[in-house]
């Protein structure tokens, strides 16, 4: 559906006509731009926008189907940027992603949002309160959205760091490390980090180009040169996010290895204890088995003190074995 549509001139908002063609004509005539916000539009709604603004059909297909990776594509009449906002759900400690597609061209910005993450109403209000930035045109909208998305990355990275510390404490605790659910929690957390990484990692190249870095930085059209320092700031924040996510990914792999090593050590301890008790049980079983054979001619078979002597021998051997295993840490 169409969430909002307005014309911006000299950093000020003005309501736009319902007809997109008329709104674009007024914006270009006044030296401003029109910003149309869409949320999970239907094909019919987006066909109107496509026809009026001349959007490339490949970009339109991506915007309608969603499920795209962060990217920046340059077409003859427009620029197409895909961002993946990340949403952290405290109740389930889960990470989910949405998508924001941005079309910018001569005198227009079209934003298409999929999913619940990163609503753009707050970004629009904050940008309307900063006329000095808004006067830079459609580039200011791209910067404001990218900045909001990356800043939220930092918040989510902080939440994941807290979850990581809790998971680390559980793994290395005397009781919790052996829980059956610990490995599942570690694996689930690693999937959350991977989902986060898929959203933040590929965004580096588009922001690098928008900031004017790299061999293709100067070839990006529809980007106000005066706004490039803003994109450099966002790119610096994204670099911090990617470093944090990479650190989380390495650390969770180390924690999983440590957990598996702990489980292996505990299994070895259990096997040693079982083996020690089995050895202790084997001694009296052996003696009882020998004297349980029904032979007539066996030593000490008819001696009055045979039974107490054999029992005493069993007790002495058991005590010796117990002390030996205890001293070596098997019990």
CSV table of N, CA and C in Angstrom, one decimal, residues 58-178:
chain,number,residue,atom,x,y,z
A,58,UNK,N,13.8,-4.9,-14.3
A,58,UNK,CA,14.5,-5.9,-13.4
A,58,UNK,C,14.5,-5.4,-12.0
A,59,UNK,N,14.7,-4.1,-11.7
A,59,UNK,CA,14.7,-3.6,-10.4
A,59,UNK,C,13.2,-3.7,-9.8
A,60,UNK,N,12.3,-3.5,-10.7
A,60,UNK,CA,10.9,-3.6,-10.2
A,60,UNK,C,10.6,-5.0,-9.8
A,61,UNK,N,11.0,-6.0,-10.5
A,61,UNK,CA,10.8,-7.4,-10.2
A,61,UNK,C,11.5,-7.7,-8.8
A,62,UNK,N,12.7,-7.2,-8.6
A,62,UNK,CA,13.3,-7.4,-7.3
A,62,UNK,C,12.5,-6.8,-6.2
A,63,UNK,N,12.0,-5.6,-6.4
A,63,UNK,CA,11.3,-4.9,-5.4
A,63,UNK,C,10.0,-5.6,-5.0
A,64,UNK,N,9.3,-6.2,-6.0
A,64,UNK,CA,8.1,-6.9,-5.7
A,64,UNK,C,8.3,-8.2,-5.0
A,65,UNK,N,9.3,-9.0,-5.5
A,65,UNK,CA,9.5,-10.3,-5.0
A,65,UNK,C,10.3,-10.3,-3.6
A,66,UNK,N,11.1,-9.3,-3.4
A,66,UNK,CA,11.9,-9.2,-2.2
A,66,UNK,C,12.9,-10.3,-2.2
A,67,UNK,N,13.3,-10.7,-0.9
A,67,UNK,CA,14.3,-11.7,-0.7
A,67,UNK,C,15.6,-11.5,-1.5
A,68,UNK,N,16.1,-10.2,-1.5
A,68,UNK,CA,17.3,-9.8,-2.2
A,68,UNK,C,18.4,-9.6,-1.2
A,69,UNK,N,19.6,-9.7,-1.6
A,69,UNK,CA,20.8,-9.3,-0.8
A,69,UNK,C,21.1,-7.9,-0.9
A,70,UNK,N,21.7,-7.2,0.0
A,70,UNK,CA,22.0,-5.8,-0.1
A,70,UNK,C,22.9,-5.5,-1.4
A,71,UNK,N,22.5,-4.6,-2.1
A,71,UNK,CA,23.2,-4.3,-3.4
A,71,UNK,C,22.9,-2.9,-3.9
A,72,UNK,N,23.7,-2.4,-4.8
A,72,UNK,CA,23.5,-1.1,-5.5
A,72,UNK,C,23.6,-1.3,-7.0
A,73,UNK,N,22.5,-1.0,-7.7
A,73,UNK,CA,22.5,-1.1,-9.1
A,73,UNK,C,22.2,0.2,-9.8
A,74,UNK,N,23.0,0.5,-10.8
A,74,UNK,CA,22.9,1.8,-11.5
A,74,UNK,C,22.2,1.5,-12.9
A,75,UNK,N,21.1,2.2,-13.1
A,75,UNK,CA,20.4,2.1,-14.4
A,75,UNK,C,20.5,3.5,-15.1
A,76,UNK,N,20.0,3.6,-16.3
A,76,UNK,CA,20.1,4.8,-17.1
A,76,UNK,C,19.3,6.0,-16.4
A,77,UNK,N,18.1,5.7,-15.9
A,77,UNK,CA,17.3,6.7,-15.3
A,77,UNK,C,17.1,6.7,-13.8
A,78,UNK,N,17.8,5.7,-13.2
A,78,UNK,CA,17.5,5.6,-11.7
A,78,UNK,C,18.7,4.8,-11.1
A,79,UNK,N,18.7,4.9,-9.8
A,79,UNK,CA,19.6,4.2,-8.9
A,79,UNK,C,18.8,3.3,-8.0
A,80,UNK,N,19.2,2.0,-7.8
A,80,UNK,CA,18.4,1.1,-7.1
A,80,UNK,C,19.3,0.5,-5.9
A,81,UNK,N,18.9,0.7,-4.7
A,81,UNK,CA,19.6,0.3,-3.5
A,81,UNK,C,18.7,-0.6,-2.7
A,82,UNK,N,19.3,-1.7,-2.2
A,82,UNK,CA,18.6,-2.7,-1.4
A,82,UNK,C,19.3,-2.7,0.0
A,83,UNK,N,18.5,-2.5,1.0
A,83,UNK,CA,19.0,-2.6,2.4
A,83,UNK,C,18.2,-3.7,3.1
A,84,UNK,N,18.9,-4.4,4.1
A,84,UNK,CA,18.2,-5.4,4.9
A,84,UNK,C,18.2,-5.0,6.4
A,85,UNK,N,17.2,-4.3,6.9
A,85,UNK,CA,17.1,-4.0,8.3
A,85,UNK,C,17.1,-5.3,9.1
A,86,UNK,N,17.6,-5.2,10.3
A,86,UNK,CA,17.7,-6.4,11.2
A,86,UNK,C,16.8,-6.1,12.4
A,87,UNK,N,16.0,-7.0,12.8
A,87,UNK,CA,15.1,-6.8,14.0
A,87,UNK,C,15.4,-7.9,15.0
A,88,UNK,N,15.7,-7.4,16.3
A,88,UNK,CA,16.0,-8.4,17.4
A,88,UNK,C,14.8,-8.5,18.2
A,89,UNK,N,14.4,-9.8,18.5
A,89,UNK,CA,13.2,-10.1,19.3
A,89,UNK,C,13.6,-10.6,20.7
A,90,UNK,N,13.5,-9.7,21.7
A,90,UNK,CA,14.0,-10.1,23.0
A,90,UNK,C,13.3,-11.3,23.6
A,91,UNK,N,12.0,-11.5,23.3
A,91,UNK,CA,11.3,-12.6,23.9
A,91,UNK,C,12.0,-14.0,23.5
A,92,UNK,N,12.3,-14.1,22.2
A,92,UNK,CA,12.9,-15.3,21.7
A,92,UNK,C,14.4,-15.3,21.5
A,93,UNK,N,15.0,-14.1,21.7
A,93,UNK,CA,16.4,-13.9,21.4
A,93,UNK,C,16.7,-14.3,20.0
A,94,UNK,N,15.8,-13.9,19.1
A,94,UNK,CA,16.0,-14.3,17.6
A,94,UNK,C,16.2,-13.0,16.8
A,95,UNK,N,16.9,-13.2,15.7
A,95,UNK,CA,17.1,-12.1,14.7
A,95,UNK,C,16.4,-12.4,13.5
A,96,UNK,N,15.6,-11.4,13.0
A,96,UNK,CA,14.9,-11.5,11.7
A,96,UNK,C,15.2,-10.3,10.9
A,97,UNK,N,15.1,-10.4,9.6
A,97,UNK,CA,15.4,-9.4,8.7
A,97,UNK,C,14.2,-9.0,7.8
A,98,UNK,N,14.2,-7.7,7.5
A,98,UNK,CA,13.2,-7.2,6.5
A,98,UNK,C,14.0,-6.7,5.3
A,99,UNK,N,13.3,-5.9,4.5
A,99,UNK,CA,14.0,-5.4,3.3
A,99,UNK,C,13.4,-4.0,3.0
A,100,UNK,N,14.4,-3.1,2.6
A,100,UNK,CA,14.0,-1.8,2.1
A,100,UNK,C,14.7,-1.6,0.8
A,101,UNK,N,13.8,-1.3,-0.2
A,101,UNK,CA,14.3,-1.0,-1.6
A,101,UNK,C,14.2,0.5,-1.8
A,102,UNK,N,15.2,1.1,-2.4
A,102,UNK,CA,15.1,2.6,-2.6
A,102,UNK,C,15.5,2.8,-4.1
A,103,UNK,N,14.5,3.5,-4.8
A,103,UNK,CA,14.8,4.0,-6.1
A,103,UNK,C,15.0,5.5,-6.1
A,104,UNK,N,16.1,6.0,-6.6
A,104,UNK,CA,16.2,7.5,-6.7
A,104,UNK,C,16.6,7.8,-8.2
A,105,UNK,N,16.1,9.0,-8.6
A,105,UNK,CA,16.3,9.4,-9.9
A,105,UNK,C,16.2,10.9,-10.0
A,106,UNK,N,15.9,11.4,-11.1
A,106,UNK,CA,15.8,12.9,-11.3
A,106,UNK,C,14.5,13.4,-10.7
A,107,UNK,N,14.6,13.9,-9.5
A,107,UNK,CA,13.5,14.5,-8.8
A,107,UNK,C,12.5,13.6,-8.1
A,108,UNK,N,13.0,12.4,-7.8
A,108,UNK,CA,12.1,11.4,-7.1
A,108,UNK,C,12.8,10.4,-6.3
A,109,UNK,N,12.1,10.0,-5.2
A,109,UNK,CA,12.6,8.9,-4.4
A,109,UNK,C,11.4,8.0,-4.2
A,110,UNK,N,11.6,6.7,-4.4
A,110,UNK,CA,10.5,5.7,-4.1
A,110,UNK,C,11.1,4.6,-3.2
A,111,UNK,N,10.5,4.5,-2.0
A,111,UNK,CA,11.0,3.5,-1.1
A,111,UNK,C,9.9,2.4,-1.0
A,112,UNK,N,10.4,1.1,-1.0
A,112,UNK,CA,9.5,0.0,-0.9
A,112,UNK,C,10.0,-0.8,0.3
A,113,UNK,N,9.1,-1.1,1.3
A,113,UNK,CA,9.5,-1.8,2.5
A,113,UNK,C,8.7,-3.1,2.6
A,114,UNK,N,9.5,-4.2,3.0
A,114,UNK,CA,9.0,-5.5,3.2
A,114,UNK,C,9.3,-6.0,4.6
A,115,UNK,N,8.4,-6.6,5.3
A,115,UNK,CA,8.7,-7.0,6.7
A,115,UNK,C,8.4,-6.0,7.7
A,116,UNK,N,8.5,-6.4,9.0
A,116,UNK,CA,8.2,-5.5,10.1
A,116,UNK,C,9.3,-4.6,10.5
A,117,UNK,N,10.6,-5.0,10.1
A,117,UNK,CA,11.7,-4.2,10.6
A,117,UNK,C,11.9,-2.9,9.9
A,118,UNK,N,12.4,-1.9,10.7
A,118,UNK,CA,12.8,-0.6,10.2
A,118,UNK,C,11.6,0.1,9.5
A,119,UNK,N,10.5,0.5,10.2
A,119,UNK,CA,9.6,1.4,9.6
A,119,UNK,C,10.2,2.7,9.3
A,120,UNK,N,9.8,3.3,8.2
A,120,UNK,CA,10.4,4.5,7.7
A,120,UNK,C,9.7,5.8,8.1
A,121,UNK,N,8.6,5.7,8.8
A,121,UNK,CA,7.9,6.9,9.2
A,121,UNK,C,8.8,7.8,10.1
A,122,UNK,N,9.5,7.1,11.1
A,122,UNK,CA,10.3,7.8,12.0
A,122,UNK,C,11.5,8.5,11.3
A,123,UNK,N,12.0,7.8,10.3
A,123,UNK,CA,13.1,8.4,9.5
A,123,UNK,C,12.6,9.6,8.7
A,124,UNK,N,11.4,9.5,8.1
A,124,UNK,CA,10.9,10.7,7.4
A,124,UNK,C,10.7,11.9,8.3
A,125,UNK,N,10.1,11.6,9.5
A,125,UNK,CA,9.9,12.7,10.5
A,125,UNK,C,11.2,13.3,10.9
A,126,UNK,N,12.2,12.5,11.2
A,126,UNK,CA,13.5,13.0,11.6
A,126,UNK,C,14.2,13.8,10.5
A,127,UNK,N,14.0,13.4,9.3
A,127,UNK,CA,14.6,14.1,8.2
A,127,UNK,C,13.9,15.4,7.9
A,128,UNK,N,12.6,15.4,8.1
A,128,UNK,CA,11.9,16.7,7.9
A,128,UNK,C,12.2,17.7,8.9
A,129,UNK,N,12.8,17.3,10.1
A,129,UNK,CA,13.2,18.3,11.1
A,129,UNK,C,14.6,18.8,10.8
A,130,UNK,N,15.3,18.3,9.8
A,130,UNK,CA,16.6,18.7,9.4
A,130,UNK,C,16.6,19.3,8.0
A,131,UNK,N,16.1,20.5,7.8
A,131,UNK,CA,16.1,21.1,6.4
A,131,UNK,C,17.4,21.2,5.8
A,132,UNK,N,18.5,21.4,6.6
A,132,UNK,CA,19.8,21.6,6.0
A,132,UNK,C,20.3,20.3,5.3
A,133,UNK,N,19.9,19.2,5.8
A,133,UNK,CA,20.2,17.9,5.2
A,133,UNK,C,19.2,17.6,4.1
A,134,UNK,N,18.0,17.8,4.3
A,134,UNK,CA,16.9,17.5,3.3
A,134,UNK,C,17.1,18.3,2.0
A,135,UNK,N,17.7,19.5,2.1
A,135,UNK,CA,17.9,20.3,0.9
A,135,UNK,C,18.9,19.6,-0.1
A,136,UNK,N,19.6,18.6,0.4
A,136,UNK,CA,20.5,17.9,-0.6
A,136,UNK,C,19.8,17.0,-1.5
A,137,UNK,N,18.5,16.9,-1.4
A,137,UNK,CA,17.7,16.2,-2.4
A,137,UNK,C,17.6,14.7,-2.1
A,138,UNK,N,17.3,13.9,-3.1
A,138,UNK,CA,17.1,12.5,-2.9
A,138,UNK,C,18.2,11.7,-2.2
A,139,UNK,N,19.4,12.3,-2.3
A,139,UNK,CA,20.6,11.6,-1.6
A,139,UNK,C,20.4,11.7,-0.1
A,140,UNK,N,19.8,12.8,0.4
A,140,UNK,CA,19.6,12.9,1.8
A,140,UNK,C,18.7,11.8,2.3
A,141,UNK,N,17.7,11.4,1.5
A,141,UNK,CA,16.8,10.3,1.9
A,141,UNK,C,17.5,9.0,2.0
A,142,UNK,N,18.3,8.7,1.0
A,142,UNK,CA,19.1,7.5,1.0
A,142,UNK,C,20.0,7.4,2.2
A,143,UNK,N,20.7,8.6,2.5
A,143,UNK,CA,21.6,8.6,3.7
A,143,UNK,C,20.8,8.4,4.9
A,144,UNK,N,19.7,9.0,5.1
A,144,UNK,CA,18.9,8.9,6.4
A,144,UNK,C,18.5,7.5,6.6
A,145,UNK,N,18.0,6.8,5.5
A,145,UNK,CA,17.6,5.4,5.7
A,145,UNK,C,18.7,4.5,6.0
A,146,UNK,N,19.8,4.7,5.2
A,146,UNK,CA,21.0,3.8,5.5
A,146,UNK,C,21.6,4.0,6.9
A,147,UNK,N,21.6,5.3,7.3
A,147,UNK,CA,22.1,5.6,8.7
A,147,UNK,C,21.2,4.9,9.7
A,148,UNK,N,19.9,5.0,9.6
A,148,UNK,CA,19.0,4.4,10.5
A,148,UNK,C,19.2,2.9,10.6
A,149,UNK,N,19.3,2.3,9.4
A,149,UNK,CA,19.5,0.8,9.3
A,149,UNK,C,20.8,0.4,10.0
A,150,UNK,N,21.9,1.1,9.7
A,150,UNK,CA,23.2,0.7,10.2
A,150,UNK,C,23.2,1.0,11.7
A,151,UNK,N,22.7,2.1,12.2
A,151,UNK,CA,22.6,2.4,13.6
A,151,UNK,C,21.9,1.3,14.4
A,152,UNK,N,20.8,0.8,13.8
A,152,UNK,CA,20.1,-0.3,14.4
A,152,UNK,C,20.9,-1.6,14.4
A,153,UNK,N,21.8,-1.8,13.4
A,153,UNK,CA,22.7,-2.9,13.4
A,153,UNK,C,23.6,-2.8,14.7
A,154,UNK,N,24.0,-1.6,15.0
A,154,UNK,CA,24.9,-1.5,16.2
A,154,UNK,C,24.1,-2.0,17.5
A,155,UNK,N,22.8,-1.6,17.6
A,155,UNK,CA,22.0,-2.0,18.7
A,155,UNK,C,21.8,-3.5,18.8
A,156,UNK,N,21.5,-4.1,17.6
A,156,UNK,CA,21.4,-5.5,17.6
A,156,UNK,C,22.7,-6.2,17.9
A,157,UNK,N,23.8,-5.7,17.4
A,157,UNK,CA,25.1,-6.3,17.8
A,157,UNK,C,25.3,-6.3,19.3
A,158,UNK,N,24.9,-5.2,19.9
A,158,UNK,CA,25.1,-5.1,21.4
A,158,UNK,C,24.2,-6.2,22.1
A,159,UNK,N,23.0,-6.4,21.6
A,159,UNK,CA,22.1,-7.4,22.2
A,159,UNK,C,22.7,-8.8,22.0
A,160,UNK,N,23.2,-9.0,20.8
A,160,UNK,CA,23.8,-10.4,20.6
A,160,UNK,C,25.0,-10.6,21.4
A,161,UNK,N,25.8,-9.5,21.7
A,161,UNK,CA,27.0,-9.6,22.5
A,161,UNK,C,26.5,-10.0,24.0
A,162,UNK,N,25.4,-9.4,24.4
A,162,UNK,CA,24.9,-9.8,25.8
A,162,UNK,C,24.5,-11.3,25.8
A,163,UNK,N,23.8,-11.7,24.7
A,163,UNK,CA,23.4,-13.1,24.6
A,163,UNK,C,24.6,-14.0,24.6
A,164,UNK,N,25.7,-13.6,23.9
A,164,UNK,CA,26.9,-14.4,23.8
A,164,UNK,C,27.5,-14.5,25.2
A,165,UNK,N,27.6,-13.5,26.0
A,165,UNK,CA,28.1,-13.6,27.3
A,165,UNK,C,27.3,-14.5,28.2
A,166,UNK,N,26.0,-14.5,28.1
A,166,UNK,CA,25.2,-15.4,28.9
A,166,UNK,C,25.4,-16.9,28.4
A,167,UNK,N,25.6,-17.1,27.1
A,167,UNK,CA,25.8,-18.4,26.6
A,167,UNK,C,27.2,-18.9,27.0
A,168,UNK,N,28.2,-18.0,27.0
A,168,UNK,CA,29.5,-18.4,27.5
A,168,UNK,C,29.5,-18.8,28.9
A,169,UNK,N,28.8,-18.0,29.8
A,169,UNK,CA,28.7,-18.3,31.2
A,169,UNK,C,28.1,-19.7,31.4
A,170,UNK,N,27.1,-20.0,30.6
A,170,UNK,CA,26.4,-21.3,30.7
A,170,UNK,C,27.3,-22.4,30.3
A,171,UNK,N,28.1,-22.3,29.3
A,171,UNK,CA,28.9,-23.3,28.8
A,171,UNK,C,30.0,-23.6,29.8
A,172,UNK,N,30.6,-22.6,30.4
A,172,UNK,CA,31.7,-22.8,31.3
A,172,UNK,C,31.3,-22.9,32.8
A,173,UNK,N,30.0,-23.0,33.0
A,173,UNK,CA,29.6,-23.2,34.4
A,173,UNK,C,29.7,-24.7,34.8
A,174,UNK,N,29.9,-25.0,36.0
A,174,UNK,CA,30.1,-26.4,36.4
A,174,UNK,C,28.9,-27.3,36.1
A,175,UNK,N,27.7,-26.7,36.1
A,175,UNK,CA,26.5,-27.6,35.9
A,175,UNK,C,26.0,-27.4,34.5
A,176,UNK,N,25.9,-26.2,34.0
A,176,UNK,CA,25.2,-25.9,32.7
A,176,UNK,C,25.9,-26.4,31.5
A,177,UNK,N,27.2,-26.6,31.5
A,177,UNK,CA,27.9,-27.0,30.3
A,177,UNK,C,27.6,-28.3,29.8
A,178,UNK,N,27.0,-29.2,30.7
A,178,UNK,CA,26.7,-30.5,30.2
A,178,UNK,C,25.3,-30.7,29.8
